[in-house]
Coordinates of C-alpha atoms in Angstrom, one line a residue:
Chain A
X1 CA 41.2 117.7 -215.2
X2 CA 44.3 118.6 -217.2
X3 CA 47.5 116.6 -216.5
X4 CA 51.0 117.8 -215.8
X5 CA 51.9 117.0 -219.4
X6 CA 49.3 119.3 -221.0
X7 CA 49.3 122.4 -218.7
X8 CA 51.7 125.1 -219.8
X9 CA 54.9 126.1 -218.1
X10 CA 56.9 129.1 -219.0
X11 CA 59.6 131.7 -218.4
X12 CA 59.7 135.5 -218.9
X13 CA 63.1 136.7 -220.1
X14 CA 64.6 140.2 -220.5
X15 CA 65.0 141.2 -224.1
X16 CA 68.0 143.2 -223.2
X17 CA 71.2 141.9 -224.8
X18 CA 72.6 139.9 -227.7
X19 CA 73.3 137.0 -225.2
X20 CA 69.6 136.9 -224.2
X21 CA 68.5 136.8 -227.8
X22 CA 70.7 133.7 -228.3
X23 CA 69.3 132.1 -225.2
X24 CA 65.8 132.7 -226.5
X25 CA 66.8 131.2 -229.9
X26 CA 68.1 128.1 -228.1
X27 CA 64.9 127.7 -226.2
X28 CA 62.9 128.0 -229.4
X29 CA 65.1 125.4 -231.1
X30 CA 64.8 122.9 -228.2
X31 CA 61.1 123.5 -227.5
X32 CA 59.4 123.4 -230.9
X33 CA 55.9 123.7 -229.4
X34 CA 56.8 127.0 -227.6
X35 CA 54.7 130.1 -228.0
X36 CA 56.4 133.5 -227.8
X37 CA 54.8 136.8 -226.8
X38 CA 56.5 140.1 -226.9
X39 CA 56.1 142.9 -224.3
X40 CA 58.2 146.0 -224.0
X41 CA 61.6 144.9 -222.7
X42 CA 60.3 141.4 -222.1
X43 CA 59.7 138.1 -223.9
X44 CA 57.3 135.5 -222.6
X45 CA 57.9 131.9 -223.6
X46 CA 55.2 129.3 -222.9
X47 CA 55.4 125.6 -223.6
X48 CA 52.8 122.8 -223.0
X49 CA 54.1 120.3 -220.4
X50 CA 57.8 120.8 -220.3
X51 CA 60.4 123.5 -221.1
X52 CA 64.0 122.8 -221.4
X53 CA 67.1 125.1 -221.6
X54 CA 70.1 123.1 -222.9
X55 CA 73.6 124.3 -222.2
X56 CA 75.0 122.8 -225.4
X57 CA 72.5 124.6 -227.7
X58 CA 73.1 127.9 -225.9
X59 CA 76.8 127.5 -226.2
X60 CA 76.6 126.6 -229.9
X61 CA 74.5 129.8 -230.6
X62 CA 76.6 132.0 -228.3
X63 CA 79.9 130.6 -229.6
X64 CA 81.4 130.5 -226.1
X65 CA 81.1 128.5 -222.9
X66 CA 78.0 129.1 -220.8
X67 CA 77.1 128.0 -217.3
X68 CA 73.5 127.2 -216.5
X69 CA 73.8 129.6 -213.6
X70 CA 74.1 132.4 -216.1
X71 CA 70.4 131.9 -216.9
X72 CA 69.8 134.0 -213.8
X73 CA 71.0 137.0 -215.7
X74 CA 68.3 136.5 -218.3
X75 CA 65.3 135.3 -216.4
X76 CA 62.7 137.7 -215.0
X77 CA 60.2 135.1 -213.7
X78 CA 58.8 131.7 -214.4
X79 CA 55.9 129.4 -213.7
X80 CA 56.0 125.6 -213.3
X81 CA 58.3 123.6 -211.1
X82 CA 62.1 123.5 -211.6
X83 CA 62.5 119.7 -212.0
X84 CA 66.2 119.8 -213.0
X85 CA 68.9 122.5 -212.7
X86 CA 72.3 121.0 -213.3
X87 CA 75.4 121.7 -215.4
X88 CA 73.7 120.6 -218.6
X89 CA 70.1 121.6 -218.6
X90 CA 67.3 123.4 -216.8
X91 CA 63.9 121.7 -217.0
X92 CA 60.6 123.3 -216.0
X93 CA 57.5 121.0 -215.7
X94 CA 54.6 120.5 -213.3
X95 CA 54.9 117.4 -211.0
X96 CA 51.3 116.2 -211.0
Chain B
X1 CA 94.1 124.1 -211.2
X2 CA 91.7 121.6 -209.7
X3 CA 88.6 120.9 -211.8
X4 CA 85.4 122.5 -210.6
X5 CA 82.9 120.0 -209.0
X6 CA 79.7 119.4 -210.9
X7 CA 76.8 121.7 -209.8
X8 CA 75.1 119.1 -207.6
X9 CA 78.3 118.1 -205.7
X10 CA 79.4 121.7 -205.3
X11 CA 76.0 122.6 -203.9
X12 CA 76.1 119.7 -201.4
X13 CA 79.7 120.6 -200.4
X14 CA 78.8 124.3 -199.8
X15 CA 75.5 123.8 -198.0
X16 CA 74.9 120.4 -196.5
X17 CA 78.5 119.7 -195.7
X18 CA 79.0 123.0 -193.7
X19 CA 76.0 122.1 -191.5
X20 CA 76.5 120.4 -188.1
X21 CA 74.1 119.0 -185.5
X22 CA 74.6 120.5 -182.0
X23 CA 76.2 118.1 -179.6
X24 CA 76.4 119.8 -176.2
X25 CA 73.3 121.9 -176.5
X26 CA 69.9 120.4 -177.2
X27 CA 68.7 121.1 -180.8
X28 CA 65.4 122.5 -179.4
X29 CA 67.4 125.2 -177.6
X30 CA 69.3 126.2 -180.7
X31 CA 66.2 126.2 -182.9
X32 CA 63.3 127.0 -180.6
X33 CA 60.9 128.6 -183.1
X34 CA 60.1 125.8 -185.6
X35 CA 57.7 123.7 -183.4
X36 CA 55.1 126.0 -181.9
X37 CA 53.0 126.4 -185.0
X38 CA 52.2 122.7 -185.1
X39 CA 54.2 122.0 -188.2
X40 CA 56.0 118.7 -188.1
X41 CA 59.3 118.2 -189.9
X42 CA 60.9 114.7 -189.9
X43 CA 63.8 115.1 -192.2
X44 CA 65.1 118.6 -193.1
X45 CA 67.6 117.2 -195.6
X46 CA 64.7 116.5 -198.0
X47 CA 64.4 120.2 -198.7
X48 CA 66.0 120.9 -202.1
X49 CA 67.1 124.1 -203.7
X50 CA 66.6 123.5 -207.5
X51 CA 68.8 126.5 -208.3
X52 CA 71.5 124.8 -206.3
X53 CA 72.8 128.2 -205.5
X54 CA 76.2 128.4 -203.7
X55 CA 77.9 131.4 -202.1
X56 CA 80.4 131.8 -204.9
X57 CA 77.8 131.8 -207.7
X58 CA 75.6 134.1 -205.7
X59 CA 78.2 136.8 -205.4
X60 CA 79.4 136.5 -208.9
X61 CA 76.0 136.9 -210.6
X62 CA 74.6 139.5 -208.1
X63 CA 77.7 141.7 -208.7
X64 CA 77.2 141.4 -212.4
X65 CA 73.5 142.4 -212.1
X66 CA 74.4 145.5 -210.0
X67 CA 77.1 146.5 -212.5
X68 CA 74.6 146.5 -215.3
X69 CA 72.0 148.5 -213.3
X70 CA 74.5 151.1 -212.3
X71 CA 75.7 151.5 -215.9
X72 CA 72.0 152.2 -216.9
X73 CA 71.6 154.7 -214.1
X74 CA 74.8 156.6 -215.1
X75 CA 73.8 156.7 -218.7
X76 CA 70.3 157.9 -217.8
X77 CA 71.5 160.7 -215.5
X78 CA 74.1 161.9 -217.9
X79 CA 71.7 162.0 -220.8
X80 CA 69.0 163.9 -219.0
X81 CA 66.9 160.8 -219.3
X82 CA 64.1 162.1 -217.1
X83 CA 63.1 164.4 -220.0
X84 CA 62.4 161.4 -222.2
X85 CA 59.7 159.9 -219.9
X86 CA 56.3 159.6 -221.6
X87 CA 54.8 162.2 -219.3
X88 CA 55.3 163.9 -215.9
X89 CA 52.3 162.1 -214.6
X90 CA 54.2 158.8 -214.9
X91 CA 56.3 159.6 -211.9
X92 CA 53.4 159.3 -209.5
X93 CA 53.5 155.6 -210.0
X94 CA 57.1 155.6 -209.1
X95 CA 56.4 157.7 -206.0
X96 CA 53.9 155.1 -204.8
X97 CA 56.5 152.4 -205.6
X98 CA 59.2 154.2 -203.5
X99 CA 56.9 154.9 -200.6
X100 CA 55.0 151.6 -200.6
X101 CA 57.3 148.9 -202.0
X102 CA 60.9 149.9 -201.1
X103 CA 60.3 149.7 -197.3
X104 CA 58.7 146.3 -197.8
X105 CA 62.0 145.1 -199.3
X106 CA 63.7 146.1 -196.1
X107 CA 61.0 144.4 -194.0
X108 CA 61.5 141.3 -196.1
X109 CA 65.3 141.5 -195.6
X110 CA 64.7 141.4 -191.8
X111 CA 62.3 138.5 -192.1
X112 CA 64.6 136.3 -194.1
X113 CA 67.6 137.1 -191.9
X114 CA 65.5 135.8 -189.0
X115 CA 64.4 132.7 -190.9
X116 CA 68.0 132.0 -191.9
X117 CA 68.8 131.9 -188.2
X118 CA 65.9 129.9 -187.1
X119 CA 65.3 127.1 -189.6
X120 CA 66.8 123.8 -188.6
X121 CA 67.9 122.6 -192.0
X122 CA 70.9 123.9 -194.1
X123 CA 69.1 124.1 -197.4
X124 CA 66.4 126.5 -196.5
X125 CA 68.7 128.4 -194.2
X126 CA 71.1 129.2 -197.0
X127 CA 68.3 130.1 -199.4
X128 CA 66.8 132.4 -196.8
X129 CA 70.2 134.0 -196.2
X130 CA 70.6 134.7 -200.0
X131 CA 67.1 136.1 -200.1
X132 CA 67.8 138.3 -197.1
X133 CA 70.8 139.8 -198.9
X134 CA 68.8 140.2 -202.1
X135 CA 66.1 142.1 -200.3
X136 CA 68.6 144.5 -198.7
X137 CA 70.2 145.0 -202.1
X138 CA 66.7 145.7 -203.7
X139 CA 66.1 148.3 -201.0
X140 CA 69.3 150.0 -201.9
X141 CA 69.0 149.8 -205.7
X142 CA 65.4 151.1 -205.6
X143 CA 66.3 154.1 -203.4
X144 CA 69.3 154.8 -205.5
X145 CA 67.4 154.5 -208.8
X146 CA 64.6 156.8 -207.8
X147 CA 66.8 159.3 -206.0
X148 CA 67.7 160.7 -209.5
X149 CA 64.1 161.8 -209.9
X150 CA 64.2 163.5 -206.5
X151 CA 66.4 166.2 -208.0
X152 CA 63.7 167.3 -210.4
X153 CA 60.3 166.3 -209.0
X154 CA 58.5 166.5 -205.7
X155 CA 57.2 163.6 -203.6
X156 CA 60.4 161.5 -203.4
X157 CA 61.9 163.1 -200.3
X158 CA 60.3 161.6 -197.2
X159 CA 59.1 158.1 -198.2
X160 CA 60.6 156.3 -195.1
X161 CA 58.7 158.3 -192.6
X162 CA 55.6 158.4 -194.8
X163 CA 55.6 154.6 -194.8
X164 CA 55.1 154.6 -191.1
X165 CA 52.5 157.3 -191.0
X166 CA 50.5 157.9 -194.2
X167 CA 47.1 156.3 -194.5
X168 CA 47.3 154.4 -197.9
X169 CA 50.8 153.2 -197.0
X170 CA 49.5 151.4 -194.0
X171 CA 48.0 148.9 -196.5
X172 CA 51.3 147.4 -197.6
X173 CA 53.0 148.1 -194.2
X174 CA 50.3 146.2 -192.2
X175 CA 50.7 143.2 -194.6
X176 CA 54.4 142.8 -193.7
X177 CA 53.9 143.7 -190.0
X178 CA 51.3 140.9 -189.9
X179 CA 53.7 138.4 -191.6
X180 CA 56.7 139.4 -189.4
X181 CA 54.5 138.9 -186.3
X182 CA 53.7 135.3 -187.3
X183 CA 55.7 132.2 -186.7
X184 CA 58.5 131.1 -189.1
X185 CA 56.5 128.8 -191.3
X186 CA 53.5 131.0 -191.5
X187 CA 55.6 134.0 -192.5
X188 CA 57.4 131.8 -195.1
X189 CA 54.0 130.8 -196.7
X190 CA 52.8 134.4 -196.4
X191 CA 55.8 136.0 -198.2
X192 CA 57.5 133.4 -200.3
X193 CA 54.5 131.5 -201.4
X194 CA 51.3 133.6 -201.3
X195 CA 52.9 136.9 -202.0
X196 CA 56.0 136.1 -204.1
X197 CA 54.9 133.0 -206.0
X198 CA 51.2 133.8 -206.5
X199 CA 51.2 137.5 -206.7
X200 CA 54.5 139.4 -207.3
X201 CA 54.4 138.8 -211.0
X202 CA 51.4 141.1 -211.1
X203 CA 53.5 143.9 -209.6
X204 CA 57.0 143.4 -211.1
X205 CA 56.4 142.0 -214.6
X206 CA 53.7 144.1 -216.4
X207 CA 54.6 147.2 -214.3
X208 CA 58.3 147.0 -215.2
X209 CA 57.5 146.3 -218.8
X210 CA 55.4 149.5 -218.6
X211 CA 58.4 151.4 -217.1
X212 CA 60.3 150.5 -220.3
X213 CA 57.3 151.6 -222.4
X214 CA 57.2 154.9 -220.5
X215 CA 60.9 155.6 -221.0
X216 CA 62.0 154.8 -217.5
X217 CA 65.0 152.5 -218.2
X218 CA 66.4 152.7 -214.7
X219 CA 63.2 151.4 -213.1
X220 CA 62.8 148.7 -215.7
X221 CA 66.4 147.6 -215.0
X222 CA 66.0 147.5 -211.2
X223 CA 62.6 145.8 -211.6
X224 CA 63.7 143.0 -213.9
X225 CA 66.9 142.6 -211.9
X226 CA 64.8 142.4 -208.7
X227 CA 62.4 140.0 -210.3
X228 CA 65.2 137.7 -211.5
X229 CA 66.0 137.3 -207.8
X230 CA 62.3 136.8 -207.3
X231 CA 62.4 133.7 -209.4
X232 CA 64.7 132.2 -206.8
X233 CA 62.5 133.5 -204.0
X234 CA 59.5 132.0 -205.7
X235 CA 61.4 128.7 -205.7
X236 CA 62.0 129.0 -202.0
X237 CA 58.3 129.4 -201.6
X238 CA 57.3 126.6 -203.9
X239 CA 59.9 124.1 -202.7
X240 CA 59.0 124.9 -199.1
X241 CA 55.3 124.3 -199.5
X242 CA 55.9 121.0 -201.3
X243 CA 58.4 120.0 -198.6
X244 CA 56.0 120.9 -195.8
X245 CA 53.1 119.0 -197.4
X246 CA 55.3 115.9 -198.0
X247 CA 56.8 115.9 -194.5
X248 CA 53.6 115.2 -192.6
X249 CA 49.8 114.8 -193.4
X250 CA 49.1 116.9 -190.3
X251 CA 50.7 119.9 -192.0
X252 CA 48.2 120.0 -194.8
X253 CA 45.2 121.7 -193.0
X254 CA 47.5 124.2 -191.3
X255 CA 49.0 125.2 -194.6
X256 CA 45.6 125.4 -196.4
X257 CA 44.5 127.9 -193.7
X258 CA 47.6 130.0 -194.3
X259 CA 47.1 129.9 -198.1
X260 CA 43.5 131.0 -197.6
X261 CA 44.5 133.9 -195.3
X262 CA 47.6 135.1 -197.2
X263 CA 46.1 134.9 -200.6
X264 CA 43.4 137.3 -199.6
X265 CA 45.7 139.6 -197.6
X266 CA 48.1 139.8 -200.6
X267 CA 45.4 140.2 -203.1
X268 CA 44.1 143.3 -201.3
X269 CA 47.6 144.8 -201.3
X270 CA 47.8 144.4 -205.1
X271 CA 44.7 146.6 -205.4
X272 CA 47.2 149.5 -205.4
X273 CA 49.0 147.8 -208.3
X274 CA 45.7 147.6 -210.2
X275 CA 45.3 151.4 -209.9
X276 CA 48.9 151.9 -211.0
X277 CA 48.6 149.8 -214.1
X278 CA 45.3 151.1 -215.3
X279 CA 45.4 154.8 -214.3
X280 CA 48.9 155.9 -213.3
X281 CA 50.8 154.9 -216.5
X282 CA 50.4 157.3 -219.3
X283 CA 51.4 154.6 -221.8
X284 CA 49.7 151.4 -220.9
X285 CA 51.0 147.9 -221.6
X286 CA 48.4 145.6 -220.1
X287 CA 45.3 146.2 -218.0
X288 CA 44.9 144.9 -214.5
X289 CA 42.3 142.5 -215.8
X290 CA 44.6 141.1 -218.5
X291 CA 47.5 140.8 -216.0
X292 CA 45.3 139.1 -213.5
X293 CA 44.0 136.6 -216.1
X294 CA 47.5 135.8 -217.4
X295 CA 49.7 135.8 -214.3
X296 CA 47.1 134.7 -211.7
X297 CA 44.3 132.8 -213.4
X298 CA 46.2 131.0 -216.1
X299 CA 49.6 130.5 -214.5
X300 CA 48.6 130.0 -210.8
X301 CA 45.0 128.7 -210.7
X302 CA 45.1 126.6 -213.8
X303 CA 48.8 125.7 -213.6
X304 CA 50.0 125.5 -210.0
X305 CA 46.8 124.5 -208.1
X306 CA 46.1 121.3 -210.0
X307 CA 49.7 120.3 -208.9
X308 CA 49.0 121.1 -205.3
X309 CA 45.6 119.2 -205.5
X310 CA 47.8 116.0 -205.3
X311 CA 48.6 116.9 -201.7
X312 CA 44.9 117.8 -200.9
X313 CA 45.4 121.6 -201.3
X314 CA 42.5 123.4 -203.0
X315 CA 42.5 126.9 -204.5
X316 CA 42.5 129.8 -202.0
X317 CA 39.2 130.6 -200.2
X318 CA 37.5 133.7 -201.6
X319 CA 39.4 133.4 -204.9
X320 CA 36.1 133.6 -206.8
X321 CA 35.5 137.0 -205.4
X322 CA 38.9 138.2 -206.6
X323 CA 38.1 136.9 -210.1
X324 CA 34.7 138.6 -210.0
X325 CA 36.3 141.9 -209.0
X326 CA 38.9 142.1 -211.8
X327 CA 36.5 144.3 -213.8
X328 CA 36.1 146.7 -210.9
X329 CA 39.0 146.9 -208.5
X330 CA 41.3 149.3 -210.3
X331 CA 38.5 151.9 -210.9
X332 CA 37.3 151.7 -207.3
X333 CA 40.8 152.2 -205.9
X334 CA 41.9 155.0 -208.2
X335 CA 38.6 156.8 -207.7
X336 CA 39.4 156.7 -203.9
X337 CA 43.0 158.0 -204.5
X338 CA 41.6 160.8 -206.7
X339 CA 39.2 161.9 -204.0
X340 CA 41.8 161.8 -201.2
X341 CA 44.7 163.1 -203.3
X342 CA 45.0 166.1 -201.1
X343 CA 46.3 163.8 -198.4
X344 CA 48.6 161.7 -200.6
X345 CA 52.3 162.2 -201.5
X346 CA 51.5 162.0 -205.2
X347 CA 49.2 163.7 -207.5
X348 CA 46.2 162.4 -209.4
X349 CA 44.0 163.6 -212.3
X350 CA 41.0 162.7 -214.4
X351 CA 42.1 160.3 -217.2
X352 CA 42.6 161.9 -220.6
X353 CA 39.9 161.1 -223.3
X354 CA 42.1 158.6 -225.0
X355 CA 42.7 156.8 -221.7
X356 CA 39.0 156.6 -221.1
X357 CA 38.7 155.0 -224.5
X358 CA 41.3 152.5 -223.6
X359 CA 39.6 151.8 -220.3
X360 CA 36.3 151.3 -222.1
X361 CA 37.9 148.8 -224.4
X362 CA 39.6 146.9 -221.7
X363 CA 36.6 146.9 -219.4
X364 CA 33.6 146.6 -221.7
X365 CA 31.3 145.3 -219.0
X366 CA 32.1 147.9 -216.3
X367 CA 33.8 151.1 -217.4
X368 CA 31.2 153.0 -219.5
X369 CA 28.4 151.8 -217.2
X370 CA 29.8 152.6 -213.8
X371 CA 33.0 154.6 -213.9
X372 CA 33.0 156.9 -217.0
X373 CA 30.1 158.8 -215.5
X374 CA 32.1 159.4 -212.3
X375 CA 35.1 160.7 -214.3
X376 CA 32.9 162.9 -216.5
X377 CA 31.4 164.4 -213.4
X378 CA 34.8 165.0 -211.8
X379 CA 35.9 166.6 -215.0
X380 CA 32.9 169.0 -215.1
X381 CA 33.6 170.0 -211.5
X382 CA 37.3 170.5 -212.3
X383 CA 36.6 172.5 -215.4
X384 CA 34.4 174.8 -213.3
X385 CA 37.5 175.6 -211.2
X386 CA 36.6 173.5 -208.2
X387 CA 38.6 170.3 -208.1
X388 CA 36.7 167.7 -206.1
X389 CA 38.3 166.4 -202.9
X390 CA 36.5 164.4 -200.3
X391 CA 36.2 166.3 -197.1
X392 CA 36.1 163.8 -194.3
X393 CA 37.8 160.6 -193.1
X394 CA 36.9 157.3 -194.6
X395 CA 36.1 154.1 -192.7
X396 CA 38.9 151.6 -193.0
X397 CA 38.8 147.8 -193.1
X398 CA 40.3 146.4 -189.8
X399 CA 42.3 143.8 -191.7
X400 CA 43.5 145.2 -195.1
X401 CA 43.2 148.9 -194.0
X402 CA 41.8 150.0 -197.4
X403 CA 39.0 152.5 -197.2
X404 CA 35.5 150.9 -197.6
X405 CA 35.5 151.3 -201.4
X406 CA 34.8 147.8 -202.7
X407 CA 31.3 146.6 -203.6
X408 CA 29.1 143.7 -202.8
X409 CA 29.7 140.5 -204.8
X410 CA 27.4 140.8 -207.8
X411 CA 26.4 144.4 -207.3
X412 CA 28.9 147.0 -208.3
X413 CA 26.6 149.8 -207.1
X414 CA 26.5 148.9 -203.4
X415 CA 29.5 149.3 -201.0
X416 CA 30.2 146.1 -199.2
X417 CA 30.5 146.2 -195.5
X418 CA 30.9 143.5 -192.9
X419 CA 31.2 143.8 -189.1
X420 CA 32.4 141.4 -186.4
X421 CA 32.0 141.9 -182.6
X422 CA 34.9 140.9 -180.4
X423 CA 35.2 141.5 -176.7
X424 CA 32.2 143.8 -176.8
X425 CA 33.7 146.0 -179.6
X426 CA 32.6 146.2 -183.2
X427 CA 35.1 145.9 -186.0
X428 CA 34.4 146.9 -189.7
X429 CA 35.6 144.8 -192.6
X430 CA 35.5 145.4 -196.3
X431 CA 34.7 141.9 -197.5
X432 CA 34.0 138.3 -196.7
X433 CA 37.7 137.5 -197.1
X434 CA 38.9 140.2 -194.6
X435 CA 36.1 139.2 -192.2
X436 CA 37.1 135.5 -192.3
X437 CA 40.7 136.6 -191.5
X438 CA 39.6 138.8 -188.7
X439 CA 37.4 136.1 -187.1
X440 CA 40.3 133.6 -187.1
X441 CA 42.6 135.9 -185.1
X442 CA 40.6 138.8 -183.6
X443 CA 43.2 139.2 -180.8
X444 CA 45.8 140.0 -183.5
X445 CA 43.7 142.3 -185.7
X446 CA 42.2 144.3 -182.9
X447 CA 45.7 145.8 -182.4
X448 CA 45.9 147.1 -186.0
X449 CA 47.2 150.7 -186.2
X450 CA 44.5 152.3 -188.3
X451 CA 45.4 155.7 -189.7
X452 CA 42.0 157.2 -189.4
X453 CA 41.5 156.0 -185.8
X454 CA 44.9 157.4 -184.9
X455 CA 43.9 160.8 -186.4
X456 CA 40.7 160.8 -184.3
X457 CA 42.7 159.8 -181.2
X458 CA 45.0 162.8 -181.6
X459 CA 48.1 160.9 -182.5
X460 CA 48.9 162.4 -185.9
X461 CA 50.0 165.9 -185.3
X462 CA 46.6 167.6 -184.7
X463 CA 42.9 167.6 -185.8
X464 CA 43.2 169.7 -189.0
X465 CA 44.3 168.7 -192.5
X466 CA 47.4 170.9 -192.5
X467 CA 48.6 169.6 -189.2
X468 CA 48.1 165.9 -190.3
X469 CA 49.9 166.6 -193.6
X470 CA 52.8 168.2 -191.8
X471 CA 53.0 165.2 -189.5
X472 CA 53.0 163.0 -192.6
X473 CA 55.9 165.0 -194.0
X474 CA 54.0 166.0 -197.1
X475 CA 55.0 169.4 -198.3
X476 CA 53.2 171.7 -200.8
X477 CA 53.5 170.3 -204.3
X478 CA 53.7 166.7 -203.3
X479 CA 50.0 166.2 -203.3
X480 CA 46.7 167.3 -204.9
X481 CA 45.8 167.7 -208.5
X482 CA 48.4 167.0 -211.2
X483 CA 47.3 169.7 -213.7
X484 CA 49.0 172.9 -212.6
X485 CA 51.1 171.1 -210.0
X486 CA 54.8 171.7 -209.5
X487 CA 55.7 168.6 -211.4
X488 CA 53.4 169.5 -214.3
X489 CA 54.8 173.0 -214.5
X490 CA 58.4 171.7 -214.4
X491 CA 57.6 169.2 -217.1
X492 CA 56.1 171.9 -219.4
X493 CA 58.9 174.4 -218.8
X494 CA 61.7 171.9 -219.5
X495 CA 60.1 170.6 -222.6
X496 CA 59.4 174.1 -223.9
X497 CA 63.1 175.0 -223.3
X498 CA 64.1 171.9 -225.1
X499 CA 61.9 172.8 -228.1
X500 CA 63.4 176.3 -228.2
X501 CA 66.9 175.1 -228.1
X502 CA 66.5 172.7 -231.0
X503 CA 67.5 174.2 -234.2
X504 CA 64.8 174.0 -236.9
X505 CA 65.6 171.7 -239.8
X506 CA 67.2 173.4 -242.9
X507 CA 68.1 176.7 -241.1

């Protein structure tokens, strides 16, 4: 059986705005193993084991302050379990 | 100005800290609904909302989402956006969406308002309250978005009444009626987990991506916006199921039964989505089979279920049947809609040759062998000036209410049919999954409002087709064949005018 660390988790994000492109770039930078698929209007990001969205990286790329709650403006859907959602990062991973 | 609290503390202050335990009324009297299903909760405070959503953040971001949607709607209306759709046929998928899905959002709003009142713990109560508001907002934005098309095309005018009356709409309606008639925890597993976490991606994600691909920016925007709320709703479902499984060992078998029941119930509702993806979109993004493999098999069966195995939960009963049907289900459903299109509030037509090629590529094991011959035959009949409509009423499944159109496991040429006898009466079922559901609760499903039975009993306006259509609120032009229909003629006229009005280059 596969373990929580090898099964993929992922998010689907809207490819709608300059902000979202920066968020996608930040996720790519912080998750080097990620795989990206393009659909009309939509980007699917999948990572084995664990996906992290880091506020600092997003802020650096956006050039402004960014609250993790703002991620709700970009996300369409996800799979995995939200293990952490605080001011600094959002982490998706399976538990078991 | 005082510094804002960190997210975790703010969440605790605005949910846990505003909760109180009743002192002069017994807790069982304030919350009477959370015990009768047999679920045991020992500590409600263990329920966590990973989004840590608070009322201030909720309003701020929801208002921003609405602003963006309304900006897209304004731009689309002002620029005659409906003329840039891929094809007039596309709108039939949106009619089915408006008739079938929008009233479900409203039903869901009612359900979550009820749950936010009846749950004992502050965490799930607040999450349910936010979801209730989301669902009401989705109802409004979907009506508002699609009302723009009502100015130009038929079939958008009477969806609310149609939802209560028309045969194919009893499929989604009965699913929510069933959930709303269950206890609070069963309805939560039904909607938040089985439907939203396991299955809504199949509806909202590839379909809304397809809306974009077919030039329908307003629908794409409301769809992605709705689904971004869905990511919170899915979390309510996932957190709740883990919470319930962790609270008491005795909850595990009860929840397994609900997962088994509601997976199959929800899967049957998505059969309509399968037909929309493969047949009702002129420009296709992803086949039903691909969507099912990606969003259900890969993400849920291979991702989520190994996680739930830790608690002793196994994949849903009858799931192997759903996997086996992925080559067949969209063709079987759309063929049924094509045959009964005279009694539907949308139009259907034979797929174009290029679409048949696409279907053959997507379904190499089934399309050319079983379904292309049917469409070729329908085309020959149609070319001869005699569009084929089935004259008669189909037998419906007592549980999912879909006409008996699905085939035996392993034999795509033989219609599957099951029957159970309860209290001296025979009830017909479309599959092992629906029969298993019926046999668990025959007292509930014997009460199903089956459209065909109601017509026979004289409750639908009269015995003839025109009388029933009038009672449905279907008017001439809403239904039947697409080629030559009102929407087809409008589409051609407007595009011809546009071509005439465009000055040729170099003149």
